[in-house]
């Protein structure tokens, strides 16, 4: 049995698609709402190591664009600063982040989710 953990913000449209796909494929998962529950530095460190900031940081979102150019540059040039920024502004994290037995899936893709049921 595959154990999945999905991270995101409950009322996000991409999250709703991801939940629907997981449910439709009969996949069991746990959900972590980092808007309500927060996200810790250790988890973010693992994500950045495995996923990388290019894929993890949503630079198209409003929250990122509201940061000053100096804040954006500081976050992208220093891992500790980026982790602190993501803790303070979790909306900057792309959604969903799905942890599978074999790694991470960032963002929603119906085919990728369907392939999880093996």
Short mmCIF file of C-alpha atoms in Angstrom, two decimals:
data_model
loop_
_atom_site.label_atom_id
_atom_site.label_comp_id
_atom_site.label_asym_id
_atom_site.label_seq_id
_atom_site.Cartn_x
_atom_site.Cartn_y
_atom_site.Cartn_z
CA UNK A 1 0.00 0.00 0.00
CA UNK A 2 1.40 3.35 -1.08
CA UNK A 3 1.48 5.94 1.68
CA UNK A 4 0.91 9.43 0.37
CA UNK A 5 1.17 12.76 2.13
CA UNK A 6 -0.21 15.82 0.40
CA UNK A 7 0.70 19.35 1.46
CA UNK A 8 -1.03 22.55 0.47
CA UNK A 9 -3.86 24.95 1.23
CA UNK A 10 -7.32 23.41 1.41
CA UNK A 11 -9.29 25.98 -0.61
CA UNK A 12 -6.84 26.14 -3.54
CA UNK A 13 -8.25 25.01 -6.91
CA UNK A 14 -5.18 22.88 -7.68
CA UNK A 15 -5.60 21.16 -4.32
CA UNK A 16 -9.26 20.39 -5.05
CA UNK A 17 -8.23 18.74 -8.34
CA UNK A 18 -5.54 16.76 -6.54
CA UNK A 19 -7.95 15.56 -3.81
CA UNK A 20 -10.50 14.56 -6.46
CA UNK A 21 -7.87 12.62 -8.42
CA UNK A 22 -6.56 10.83 -5.33
CA UNK A 23 -10.09 9.92 -4.28
CA UNK A 24 -11.11 8.82 -7.80
CA UNK A 25 -8.09 6.52 -7.96
CA UNK A 26 -8.80 5.07 -4.51
CA UNK A 27 -5.52 6.34 -3.10
CA UNK A 28 -5.20 6.88 0.63
CA UNK A 29 -3.43 9.97 1.86
CA UNK A 30 -2.91 12.32 4.75
CA UNK A 31 -3.31 16.07 4.26
CA UNK A 32 -1.21 18.81 5.81
CA UNK A 33 -2.64 22.31 5.41
CA UNK A 34 0.42 24.50 5.83
CA UNK A 35 -1.68 27.64 5.87
CA UNK A 36 -3.40 26.43 9.07
CA UNK A 37 -0.81 24.05 10.50
CA UNK A 38 2.32 25.85 9.37
CA UNK A 39 5.37 24.22 7.86
CA UNK A 40 8.65 23.52 9.63
CA UNK A 41 12.20 24.29 8.55
CA UNK A 42 13.19 20.61 8.52
CA UNK A 43 10.44 19.67 6.03
CA UNK A 44 11.28 22.66 3.84
CA UNK A 45 14.96 21.70 3.92
CA UNK A 46 14.12 18.18 2.69
CA UNK A 47 11.90 19.61 -0.05
CA UNK A 48 14.53 22.08 -1.22
CA UNK A 49 17.17 19.34 -1.26
CA UNK A 50 14.94 16.93 -3.22
CA UNK A 51 12.83 19.31 -5.31
CA UNK A 52 14.89 22.48 -5.56
CA UNK A 53 13.76 26.10 -5.27
CA UNK A 54 13.03 26.42 -9.02
CA UNK A 55 10.19 23.91 -8.75
CA UNK A 56 9.08 24.62 -5.17
CA UNK A 57 8.74 28.42 -5.25
CA UNK A 58 5.66 29.82 -6.99
CA UNK A 59 7.08 32.95 -8.57
CA UNK A 60 3.86 33.60 -10.50
CA UNK A 61 1.71 33.96 -7.39
CA UNK A 62 0.56 37.19 -5.82
CA UNK A 63 2.38 36.56 -2.54
CA UNK A 64 5.77 36.25 -4.28
CA UNK A 65 5.13 39.29 -6.44
CA UNK A 66 4.30 41.35 -3.33
CA UNK A 67 7.82 40.76 -1.99
CA UNK A 68 10.30 43.49 -2.84
CA UNK A 69 12.97 42.66 -5.43
CA UNK A 70 15.49 42.71 -2.56
CA UNK A 71 13.43 40.17 -0.56
CA UNK A 72 13.06 37.93 -3.61
CA UNK A 73 16.79 38.07 -4.35
CA UNK A 74 17.72 37.37 -0.72
CA UNK A 75 15.36 34.38 -0.59
CA UNK A 76 16.72 32.89 -3.81
CA UNK A 77 20.38 33.41 -2.94
CA UNK A 78 20.37 31.88 0.56
CA UNK A 79 18.66 28.65 1.61
CA UNK A 80 18.17 29.72 5.24
CA UNK A 81 16.52 32.98 4.11
CA UNK A 82 14.32 31.08 1.65
CA UNK A 83 13.21 28.63 4.35
CA UNK A 84 12.35 31.52 6.68
CA UNK A 85 10.44 33.27 3.88
CA UNK A 86 8.45 30.09 3.13
CA UNK A 87 7.63 29.60 6.82
CA UNK A 88 6.38 33.20 7.05
CA UNK A 89 4.62 33.16 3.64
CA UNK A 90 3.54 29.54 2.93
CA UNK A 91 1.40 30.72 0.01
CA UNK A 92 4.67 31.04 -1.93
CA UNK A 93 5.03 27.24 -1.95
CA UNK A 94 3.67 25.67 -5.15
CA UNK A 95 0.66 23.46 -4.56
CA UNK A 96 0.22 20.67 -4.06
CA UNK A 97 3.38 19.00 -2.84
CA UNK A 98 2.74 15.27 -2.84
CA UNK A 99 5.15 12.99 -0.98
CA UNK A 100 5.16 9.44 -2.35
CA UNK A 101 7.24 6.38 -1.49
CA UNK A 102 9.50 7.20 -4.42
CA UNK A 103 9.83 10.99 -4.08
CA UNK A 104 7.87 14.17 -4.60
CA UNK A 105 5.35 15.47 -7.12
CA UNK A 106 4.92 19.26 -7.21
CA UNK A 107 1.86 20.77 -8.81
CA UNK A 108 -1.14 18.86 -10.11
CA UNK A 109 -1.03 16.68 -13.21
CA UNK A 110 -3.93 14.25 -13.74
CA UNK A 111 -1.82 11.64 -15.57
CA UNK A 112 0.87 11.65 -12.89
CA UNK A 113 -1.73 11.20 -10.16
CA UNK A 114 -3.49 8.40 -12.09
CA UNK A 115 -0.15 6.58 -12.48
CA UNK A 116 0.29 6.48 -8.69
CA UNK A 117 -2.17 3.65 -8.25
CA UNK A 118 0.27 1.44 -10.13
#
